[in-house]
Coordinates of C-alpha atoms in Angstrom, one line a residue:
X1 CA 12.1 18.9 -89.6
X2 CA 10.9 16.0 -87.4
X3 CA 12.7 12.7 -87.9
X4 CA 11.0 9.8 -89.7
X5 CA 8.9 7.5 -87.5
X6 CA 9.8 3.8 -87.8
X7 CA 7.4 1.0 -87.8
X8 CA 7.3 -1.0 -84.5
X9 CA 8.9 -4.0 -86.0
X10 CA 11.8 -1.8 -87.1
X11 CA 11.9 -0.3 -83.6
X12 CA 12.3 -3.8 -82.1
X13 CA 15.0 -4.5 -84.6
X14 CA 16.9 -1.3 -83.8
X15 CA 16.8 -2.2 -80.1
X16 CA 17.9 -5.7 -80.7
X17 CA 20.9 -4.6 -82.9
X18 CA 21.8 -1.9 -80.4
X19 CA 21.8 -4.4 -77.6
X20 CA 24.1 -6.6 -79.7
X21 CA 26.7 -3.8 -80.0
X22 CA 26.0 -2.7 -83.6
X23 CA 26.9 0.9 -84.4
X24 CA 24.1 3.4 -85.2
X25 CA 25.1 3.9 -88.9
X26 CA 25.2 0.1 -89.4
X27 CA 21.8 -0.2 -87.7
X28 CA 20.4 2.5 -90.0
X29 CA 21.7 0.7 -93.1
X30 CA 20.2 -2.6 -92.0
X31 CA 16.7 -1.2 -91.3
X32 CA 16.7 1.2 -94.2
X33 CA 16.4 4.5 -92.2
X34 CA 18.4 7.6 -91.6
X35 CA 20.9 7.6 -88.7
X36 CA 19.1 10.5 -87.2
X37 CA 15.9 8.5 -87.1
X38 CA 17.7 5.6 -85.3
X39 CA 19.2 8.0 -82.8
X40 CA 15.7 9.6 -82.1
X41 CA 14.3 6.1 -81.7
X42 CA 16.9 5.2 -79.1
X43 CA 16.3 8.4 -77.2
X44 CA 12.5 7.7 -77.1
X45 CA 13.2 4.2 -76.0
X46 CA 15.3 5.4 -73.1
X47 CA 12.9 8.2 -72.2
X48 CA 10.1 5.7 -72.0
X49 CA 12.0 3.7 -69.4
X50 CA 12.0 0.6 -71.5
X51 CA 14.8 -2.0 -71.6
X52 CA 15.7 -4.8 -73.9
X53 CA 14.4 -7.5 -74.2
X54 CA 10.9 -6.2 -74.2
X55 CA 8.1 -8.2 -72.4
X56 CA 6.6 -10.9 -74.7
X57 CA 3.0 -9.6 -74.0
X58 CA 3.9 -6.0 -75.1
X59 CA 2.0 -5.5 -78.4
X60 CA 3.1 -3.1 -81.1
X61 CA 0.3 -0.7 -80.3
X62 CA 1.2 -0.6 -76.6
X63 CA 4.9 -0.1 -77.6
X64 CA 4.0 2.8 -79.9
X65 CA 1.9 4.4 -77.1
X66 CA 4.8 4.3 -74.7
X67 CA 7.4 5.6 -77.2
X68 CA 5.2 8.5 -78.4
X69 CA 3.1 9.3 -75.3
X70 CA 4.7 12.7 -75.0
X71 CA 4.8 13.4 -78.7
X72 CA 3.2 16.6 -79.9
X73 CA 2.1 15.0 -83.2
X74 CA -1.5 14.2 -83.9
X75 CA -1.0 10.6 -83.3
X76 CA 0.2 11.3 -79.8
X77 CA -3.1 12.8 -78.9
X78 CA -5.2 9.9 -80.1
X79 CA -4.9 7.5 -77.2
X80 CA -8.0 5.6 -77.9
X81 CA -8.8 1.9 -77.3
X82 CA -7.2 -0.5 -79.8
X83 CA -9.7 -1.8 -82.5
X84 CA -10.8 -5.4 -82.1
X85 CA -8.7 -6.8 -84.8
X86 CA -10.2 -10.2 -84.6
X87 CA -13.6 -8.7 -85.2
X88 CA -12.1 -6.7 -88.1
X89 CA -10.7 -9.9 -89.6
X90 CA -14.1 -11.7 -89.3
X91 CA -16.0 -8.8 -90.8
X92 CA -13.7 -8.7 -93.8
X93 CA -15.0 -12.2 -94.7
X94 CA -18.4 -10.8 -95.3
X95 CA -19.3 -10.0 -98.9
X96 CA -18.6 -6.4 -100.0
X97 CA -16.9 -5.4 -96.7
X98 CA -13.6 -3.6 -97.0
X99 CA -11.0 -2.1 -94.7
X100 CA -12.1 1.4 -95.7
X101 CA -15.7 0.7 -94.5
X102 CA -14.5 -0.8 -91.3
X103 CA -12.2 2.2 -90.6
X104 CA -15.1 4.6 -91.2
X105 CA -17.2 2.7 -88.7
X106 CA -14.2 2.7 -86.2
X107 CA -13.5 6.4 -86.6
X108 CA -17.2 7.2 -86.2
X109 CA -17.0 5.8 -82.7
X110 CA -13.5 7.1 -82.0
X111 CA -13.1 10.5 -83.8
X112 CA -9.5 10.9 -82.5
X113 CA -8.5 7.3 -83.4
X114 CA -6.0 6.0 -85.9
X115 CA -5.9 7.5 -89.3
X116 CA -6.7 5.1 -92.2
X117 CA -3.1 4.4 -93.2
X118 CA -2.1 3.5 -89.6
X119 CA -5.3 1.5 -89.2
X120 CA -4.3 -0.6 -92.3
X121 CA -0.8 -1.0 -91.0
X122 CA -1.8 -2.2 -87.6
X123 CA -4.3 -4.7 -89.2
X124 CA -1.6 -6.0 -91.4
X125 CA 0.6 -6.6 -88.4
X126 CA -2.3 -8.5 -86.7
X127 CA -2.8 -10.5 -89.9
X128 CA 0.9 -11.3 -90.1
X129 CA 0.6 -13.2 -86.8
X130 CA -2.2 -15.5 -88.1
X131 CA -1.4 -19.0 -89.6
X132 CA -0.7 -19.2 -93.3
X133 CA -4.1 -20.7 -94.1
X134 CA -5.8 -18.0 -92.1
X135 CA -4.1 -15.3 -94.1
X136 CA -5.8 -16.4 -97.3
X137 CA -8.8 -14.4 -98.3
X138 CA -12.0 -16.5 -98.4
X139 CA -15.4 -14.8 -98.7
X140 CA -18.2 -16.2 -96.6
X141 CA -20.3 -18.9 -98.3
X142 CA -17.9 -19.0 -101.2
X143 CA -15.9 -22.3 -101.0
X144 CA -16.0 -25.7 -99.5
X145 CA -12.6 -27.4 -99.6
X146 CA -12.6 -31.3 -99.7
X147 CA -10.0 -33.9 -99.5
X148 CA -9.1 -37.3 -97.9
X149 CA -6.7 -37.5 -95.0
X150 CA -3.5 -39.4 -95.7
X151 CA -3.9 -41.7 -92.6
X152 CA -6.7 -44.1 -92.1
X153 CA -8.5 -45.8 -89.1
X154 CA -8.2 -49.6 -88.6
X155 CA -11.6 -51.4 -88.2
X156 CA -11.4 -55.0 -87.0
X157 CA -14.0 -57.5 -88.2
X158 CA -15.5 -59.2 -85.2
X159 CA -16.0 -62.6 -86.9
X160 CA -12.7 -63.0 -88.8
X161 CA -10.4 -60.6 -87.1
X162 CA -9.5 -59.1 -90.4
X163 CA -8.4 -55.4 -90.3
X164 CA -9.9 -53.0 -92.8
X165 CA -8.7 -49.4 -93.2
X166 CA -11.4 -46.7 -93.1
X167 CA -10.6 -43.6 -95.1
X168 CA -11.2 -40.2 -93.5
X169 CA -13.0 -37.6 -95.7
X170 CA -12.5 -34.0 -94.7
X171 CA -14.4 -30.8 -95.7
X172 CA -13.7 -27.3 -94.4
X173 CA -15.5 -24.0 -95.1
X174 CA -13.2 -21.2 -96.4
X175 CA -14.3 -18.3 -94.2
X176 CA -15.2 -19.9 -90.9
X177 CA -12.9 -23.0 -90.9
X178 CA -16.0 -25.1 -89.8
X179 CA -14.7 -28.6 -90.3
X180 CA -16.5 -31.8 -91.2
X181 CA -15.0 -35.3 -91.2
X182 CA -16.4 -38.8 -91.9
X183 CA -15.1 -42.3 -92.3
X184 CA -15.8 -44.2 -95.5
X185 CA -14.6 -47.6 -96.6
X186 CA -13.1 -46.3 -99.9
X187 CA -12.2 -43.1 -101.7
X188 CA -14.2 -44.2 -104.7
X189 CA -16.9 -42.2 -106.4
X190 CA -19.9 -43.5 -104.5
X191 CA -18.4 -43.0 -101.1
X192 CA -16.9 -39.6 -102.2
X193 CA -20.2 -38.2 -103.3
X194 CA -22.1 -39.6 -100.3
X195 CA -19.7 -37.9 -98.0
X196 CA -20.4 -34.6 -99.8
X197 CA -24.1 -35.0 -99.2
X198 CA -23.6 -35.6 -95.5
X199 CA -21.2 -32.7 -95.3
X200 CA -23.8 -30.3 -96.7
X201 CA -26.3 -31.6 -94.2
X202 CA -23.9 -31.1 -91.3
X203 CA -23.2 -27.5 -92.5
X204 CA -26.9 -26.8 -93.1
X205 CA -26.3 -25.0 -96.4
X206 CA -24.4 -25.0 -99.7
X207 CA -21.4 -22.9 -100.9
X208 CA -20.9 -21.4 -104.3
X209 CA -17.9 -23.5 -105.1
X210 CA -16.5 -27.0 -104.3
X211 CA -12.7 -27.2 -104.3
X212 CA -11.6 -30.9 -104.5
X213 CA -8.1 -32.3 -105.2
X214 CA -7.5 -33.8 -108.6
X215 CA -8.7 -37.2 -107.4
X216 CA -10.2 -39.6 -110.1
X217 CA -13.5 -39.5 -108.2
X218 CA -13.8 -35.8 -109.0
X219 CA -11.7 -35.1 -112.1
X220 CA -11.5 -37.6 -114.9
X221 CA -8.8 -35.7 -116.7
X222 CA -6.6 -33.2 -114.8
X223 CA -5.6 -30.1 -116.8
X224 CA -4.1 -26.8 -115.7
X225 CA -6.6 -24.8 -117.8
X226 CA -9.6 -27.0 -118.5
X227 CA -10.0 -30.0 -116.1
X228 CA -12.7 -32.6 -117.0
X229 CA -15.1 -33.2 -114.1
X230 CA -16.5 -36.7 -113.4
X231 CA -20.1 -36.6 -114.6
X232 CA -21.6 -38.1 -111.5
X233 CA -19.7 -35.6 -109.3
X234 CA -20.9 -32.8 -111.6
X235 CA -24.5 -34.0 -111.3
X236 CA -24.2 -33.9 -107.5
X237 CA -22.9 -30.3 -107.7
X238 CA -25.6 -29.3 -110.1
X239 CA -28.3 -30.8 -107.7
X240 CA -27.0 -28.5 -104.9
X241 CA -26.5 -25.5 -107.2
X242 CA -22.8 -25.2 -106.8
X243 CA -19.9 -25.4 -109.2
X244 CA -16.7 -27.5 -109.1
X245 CA -13.3 -25.7 -109.2
X246 CA -10.6 -28.3 -108.8
X247 CA -7.2 -27.2 -107.4
X248 CA -4.6 -26.8 -110.1
X249 CA -2.3 -29.7 -110.5
X250 CA 1.0 -29.3 -108.5
X251 CA -0.4 -26.2 -106.8
X252 CA -0.7 -27.2 -103.1
X253 CA -1.4 -23.6 -102.1
X254 CA -4.7 -23.8 -104.0
X255 CA -6.0 -26.1 -101.3
X256 CA -3.9 -24.9 -98.3
X257 CA -7.1 -24.5 -96.4
X258 CA -8.1 -28.2 -96.5
X259 CA -4.5 -29.3 -96.1
X260 CA -4.4 -27.4 -92.8
X261 CA -7.8 -28.9 -91.9
X262 CA -6.5 -32.4 -92.7
X263 CA -3.6 -31.7 -90.4
X264 CA -6.0 -30.6 -87.7
X265 CA -8.2 -33.6 -88.2
X266 CA -5.3 -36.0 -88.0
X267 CA -4.0 -34.4 -84.8
X268 CA -7.3 -33.6 -83.2
X269 CA -9.2 -36.8 -84.2
X270 CA -6.8 -39.6 -85.1
X271 CA -4.4 -38.8 -82.4
X272 CA -7.2 -39.2 -79.8
X273 CA -8.6 -42.3 -81.4
X274 CA -5.3 -44.2 -81.6
X275 CA -5.9 -46.3 -78.5
X276 CA -9.6 -47.2 -79.4
X277 CA -10.5 -50.4 -81.3
X278 CA -13.5 -50.2 -83.7
X279 CA -15.5 -53.0 -85.1
X280 CA -17.7 -51.1 -87.6
X281 CA -17.7 -47.9 -89.6
X282 CA -20.6 -46.6 -87.5
X283 CA -18.5 -46.8 -84.4
X284 CA -15.7 -44.8 -86.1
X285 CA -18.1 -42.1 -87.2
X286 CA -19.8 -41.9 -83.8
X287 CA -16.4 -41.2 -82.2
X288 CA -15.5 -38.7 -84.9
X289 CA -18.8 -36.9 -84.4
X290 CA -18.1 -36.4 -80.7
X291 CA -14.6 -35.0 -81.3
X292 CA -15.8 -32.8 -84.2
X293 CA -18.4 -31.2 -81.8
X294 CA -15.6 -30.3 -79.4
X295 CA -13.4 -29.0 -82.2
X296 CA -16.2 -26.8 -83.8
X297 CA -18.1 -25.7 -80.8
X298 CA -15.8 -25.7 -77.8
X299 CA -12.3 -24.9 -79.1
X300 CA -11.7 -21.3 -80.0
X301 CA -9.6 -20.3 -83.0
X302 CA -6.4 -18.8 -81.8
X303 CA -6.1 -15.0 -82.2
X304 CA -9.8 -14.8 -83.2
X305 CA -11.2 -15.8 -79.8
X306 CA -14.3 -17.4 -81.3
X307 CA -15.3 -21.0 -82.2
X308 CA -15.8 -22.4 -85.7
X309 CA -19.5 -22.9 -85.0
X310 CA -19.8 -19.2 -84.0
X311 CA -18.1 -18.1 -87.2
X312 CA -20.3 -20.4 -89.2
X313 CA -23.5 -18.9 -87.7
X314 CA -22.3 -15.3 -87.7
X315 CA -20.4 -15.1 -91.0
X316 CA -21.1 -18.1 -93.2
X317 CA -24.8 -18.8 -92.6
X318 CA -26.2 -15.7 -94.2
X319 CA -24.2 -16.3 -97.3
X320 CA -24.9 -20.0 -97.7
X321 CA -27.5 -21.3 -100.2
X322 CA -30.4 -23.3 -98.8
X323 CA -30.3 -27.1 -99.1
X324 CA -32.6 -28.6 -101.8
X325 CA -35.8 -30.2 -100.8
X326 CA -34.4 -33.7 -101.4
X327 CA -30.8 -34.9 -100.9
X328 CA -28.9 -36.1 -103.9
X329 CA -29.3 -39.7 -104.9
X330 CA -26.1 -41.1 -106.2
X331 CA -26.1 -42.0 -109.9
X332 CA -23.4 -43.5 -112.0
X333 CA -23.1 -42.9 -115.8
X334 CA -22.0 -45.5 -118.3
X335 CA -21.7 -45.5 -122.1
X336 CA -23.3 -48.6 -123.7
X337 CA -24.2 -49.8 -127.2
X338 CA -27.6 -51.2 -127.8
X339 CA -27.6 -54.8 -129.1
X340 CA -29.3 -56.1 -132.2
X341 CA -32.1 -57.4 -129.9
X342 CA -32.7 -53.7 -128.8
X343 CA -31.5 -54.5 -125.2
X344 CA -28.7 -52.8 -123.2
X345 CA -26.5 -54.8 -120.8
X346 CA -26.0 -53.1 -117.5
X347 CA -24.5 -55.0 -114.5
X348 CA -25.2 -58.4 -115.9
X349 CA -28.9 -57.7 -116.7
X350 CA -30.5 -56.7 -120.1
X351 CA -32.9 -53.7 -120.4
X352 CA -34.9 -52.9 -123.4
X353 CA -35.1 -49.7 -125.4
X354 CA -37.3 -48.8 -128.4
X355 CA -36.3 -51.2 -131.2
X356 CA -35.4 -48.3 -133.5
X357 CA -32.3 -47.6 -131.3
X358 CA -30.8 -51.0 -132.0
X359 CA -27.0 -50.7 -132.5
X360 CA -27.0 -47.1 -131.3
X361 CA -24.6 -45.7 -128.6
X362 CA -26.5 -44.6 -125.5
X363 CA -25.7 -43.3 -122.0
X364 CA -27.1 -45.1 -119.0
X365 CA -27.7 -43.4 -115.6
X366 CA -27.7 -46.0 -112.8
X367 CA -29.1 -45.4 -109.3
X368 CA -29.9 -47.9 -106.6
X369 CA -33.5 -48.2 -107.8
X370 CA -33.6 -47.2 -111.4
X371 CA -31.8 -47.5 -114.7
X372 CA -32.4 -44.6 -117.1
X373 CA -31.2 -44.8 -120.7
X374 CA -30.5 -41.6 -122.8
X375 CA -29.8 -41.1 -126.5
X376 CA -28.3 -37.8 -127.4
X377 CA -29.6 -36.2 -124.1
X378 CA -33.2 -37.6 -124.5
X379 CA -34.4 -40.3 -122.1
X380 CA -35.7 -43.2 -124.2
X381 CA -36.2 -45.8 -121.5
X382 CA -36.4 -46.2 -117.7
X383 CA -36.5 -49.5 -115.8
X384 CA -36.4 -50.7 -112.2
X385 CA -32.8 -51.7 -111.3
X386 CA -32.6 -55.5 -111.3
X387 CA -30.0 -57.9 -110.0
X388 CA -27.2 -59.3 -112.2
X389 CA -29.1 -62.5 -113.2
X390 CA -28.4 -62.3 -117.0
X391 CA -32.1 -62.1 -117.7
X392 CA -34.1 -59.6 -119.8
X393 CA -36.4 -56.9 -118.8
X394 CA -38.5 -56.0 -121.8
X395 CA -41.3 -53.4 -122.2
X396 CA -43.8 -54.5 -124.8
X397 CA -44.0 -51.0 -126.4
X398 CA -40.2 -51.3 -127.1
X399 CA -40.7 -54.3 -129.4
X400 CA -41.5 -54.2 -133.1
X401 CA -45.0 -55.3 -133.9
X402 CA -43.8 -58.6 -135.5
X403 CA -42.1 -59.5 -132.2
X404 CA -44.8 -58.3 -129.9
X405 CA -47.2 -61.0 -131.1
X406 CA -45.0 -63.6 -129.5
X407 CA -43.9 -61.8 -126.4
X408 CA -46.4 -63.4 -124.1
X409 CA -45.7 -67.0 -125.1
X410 CA -43.5 -69.3 -123.0
X411 CA -42.8 -73.1 -123.1
X412 CA -45.2 -73.7 -120.3
X413 CA -48.0 -71.8 -122.1
X414 CA -47.4 -73.6 -125.4
X415 CA -47.7 -77.0 -123.6
X416 CA -50.8 -75.9 -121.8
X417 CA -52.5 -74.7 -125.0
X418 CA -51.4 -77.8 -126.9
X419 CA -52.8 -80.1 -124.1
X420 CA -56.1 -78.3 -124.4
X421 CA -56.4 -79.4 -128.0
X422 CA -55.4 -83.0 -127.4
X423 CA -52.7 -85.4 -126.3
X424 CA -51.4 -85.9 -129.8
X425 CA -51.0 -82.1 -130.3
X426 CA -49.3 -81.9 -126.9
X427 CA -46.9 -84.8 -127.8
X428 CA -46.1 -83.2 -131.2
X429 CA -45.2 -79.9 -129.6
X430 CA -43.0 -81.7 -127.0
X431 CA -41.2 -83.4 -129.9
X432 CA -40.6 -80.2 -131.7
X433 CA -39.3 -78.4 -128.6
X434 CA -37.1 -81.4 -127.6
X435 CA -35.4 -81.6 -131.0
X436 CA -34.2 -78.0 -131.0
X437 CA -30.8 -77.2 -129.5
X438 CA -32.5 -74.4 -127.5
X439 CA -36.2 -74.7 -126.5
X440 CA -37.0 -71.1 -127.5
X441 CA -36.0 -72.0 -131.1
X442 CA -39.2 -74.2 -131.3
X443 CA -41.5 -71.3 -130.3
X444 CA -42.5 -70.2 -133.8
X445 CA -43.1 -73.8 -135.1
X446 CA -45.3 -74.6 -132.1
X447 CA -47.2 -71.3 -132.4
X448 CA -47.8 -72.1 -136.1
X449 CA -49.1 -75.6 -135.1
X450 CA -51.5 -74.2 -132.5
X451 CA -52.8 -71.5 -134.9
X452 CA -53.9 -74.2 -137.4
X453 CA -56.7 -75.0 -135.1
X454 CA -58.3 -71.6 -136.1
X455 CA -58.5 -72.8 -139.8
X456 CA -59.1 -76.5 -139.4
X457 CA -60.6 -76.9 -135.9
X458 CA -59.1 -78.6 -132.9
X459 CA -60.4 -82.1 -133.8
X460 CA -58.7 -82.2 -137.3
X461 CA -55.5 -80.7 -135.8
X462 CA -55.5 -83.5 -133.2
X463 CA -55.9 -86.1 -135.9
X464 CA -53.2 -84.5 -138.1
X465 CA -50.8 -84.3 -135.1
X466 CA -51.3 -88.0 -134.5
X467 CA -50.5 -88.8 -138.1
X468 CA -47.5 -86.4 -138.1
X469 CA -46.1 -88.3 -135.0
X470 CA -46.7 -91.6 -136.8
X471 CA -44.8 -90.6 -140.0
X472 CA -42.1 -88.6 -138.1
X473 CA -43.1 -85.2 -139.4
X474 CA -41.9 -82.4 -137.1
X475 CA -42.4 -79.2 -139.2
X476 CA -45.2 -76.7 -139.6
X477 CA -45.2 -77.3 -143.3
X478 CA -45.6 -81.0 -143.0
X479 CA -48.6 -80.6 -140.6
X480 CA -50.2 -78.1 -142.8
X481 CA -49.8 -80.3 -145.8
X482 CA -51.5 -83.2 -144.0
X483 CA -54.5 -80.9 -143.2
X484 CA -54.6 -79.3 -146.7
X485 CA -54.7 -82.8 -148.4
X486 CA -57.2 -84.2 -145.9
X487 CA -54.7 -86.9 -144.9
X488 CA -55.8 -86.6 -141.3
X489 CA -59.3 -88.0 -142.3
X490 CA -57.9 -91.3 -143.7
X491 CA -57.7 -94.1 -141.3
X492 CA -54.2 -95.1 -140.6
X493 CA -53.3 -98.4 -142.2
X494 CA -52.6 -101.2 -139.8
X495 CA -49.1 -102.2 -140.0
X496 CA -48.2 -105.9 -139.9
X497 CA -45.5 -107.0 -137.6
X498 CA -42.3 -107.2 -139.5
X499 CA -39.6 -109.7 -139.2
X500 CA -37.1 -106.9 -138.9
X501 CA -37.7 -103.7 -137.0
X502 CA -38.5 -100.8 -139.3
X503 CA -36.0 -98.0 -139.7
X504 CA -37.0 -95.1 -137.5
X505 CA -35.5 -91.9 -138.7
X506 CA -37.0 -88.4 -138.8
X507 CA -35.9 -87.9 -142.4
X508 CA -37.7 -91.0 -143.6
X509 CA -41.4 -90.3 -144.1
X510 CA -42.5 -93.7 -145.4
X511 CA -45.1 -94.6 -148.0
X512 CA -48.1 -93.8 -145.8
X513 CA -47.2 -90.1 -146.0
X514 CA -48.3 -90.0 -149.6
X515 CA -51.6 -91.9 -149.2

């Protein structure tokens, strides 16, 4: 009965132990094989003319060919070219491709080649030599891993000499290792989302999933089972048609791909930029762009023999989703309560909503140009984004009918309308406005005064205003009473100079009021 054949890694261990003076039975115990198998392996090693230590460039397949070149087994007769394991590894990243399919294609071209079990064993040996992050299985077009590098790039202000630290955003595709990096001023939500938009543009497509860390910009509440995604970040993902799958808390292996990419970026980019002085964020990103081009398009991945750009075009590109027609416009969401005056305060400015939503809780979506207000998922108002000037933007349709009648009136218009009736009317309105603690509080009184001209005519209103000023009347009711009792038509009595000045007080009407 032929002895058992050892795997090549065990063959190497047998020769190492034998060269160290370990006995055959002890070697057999350590490698988990029969002593007869160990002896047969030593005999084959000697017959092949090999000596320990083996050359570093001697692969397992070449070692097996030397040891079993004269064997009468089936394997000994299959001396065919070694499969291109790097190509096998790349093909496995394609959707629905398995080792069984690749072996069938291999054996179709090499009928006497390796059997399926040996094919899988040799591929496993090749895969074992790859880096840890390369050994993870990532399908093409499936995941984009994102994170910020731990180190930053100093940017010196030309005017003040102050140093600001630029943060480095990193994104890497799971299957091809295509890497994108960009400098931002902060790791906040706005910069974080904008970096994603530019990363998708640099890749030229969209993956099925986004895998961020549990940063506050992406996850509002970290949870092992059900993390809560920031709404603005979720909106961005929905715009591009992908889902967010945050790495589990305290599970660094979930994002080992981007951790390795961050390490590559820090060594490949930051190490080369350490002697340069930057005065703007644009200069930093220009330098990063040049180095990224070299990393993705000129530097081949070890053991695979192809560049990241080649893997992107060959493997990832067919599986990526197309970019939407328009890039995502950053929007921030806030929860607000509508005031009693049916306005919502956003960033120091007040925006109107339909008056029936007064005192209701609403959600506000804020972009650089617009402010949209939603109530229970329904958009109830949209405004142009205004500066923080503590003023009001009011749409007339949002006002109740009782308020709408006065919406177009201002102090300047009231004075203009009053002057058109006469100087006394204008003076009366000025007195009314001046006596209020806030000018707008005199609006309704002045509007009432001006509307008396419709019933009594401008001439009588002017005469009544003159009499009201004379007697110190400052209310709508007093002026209307003068007109209703025809007091405006009576000539004002000429007052004789008094020895003592009369008492002038707005609450004292005097006897002439009742004539």
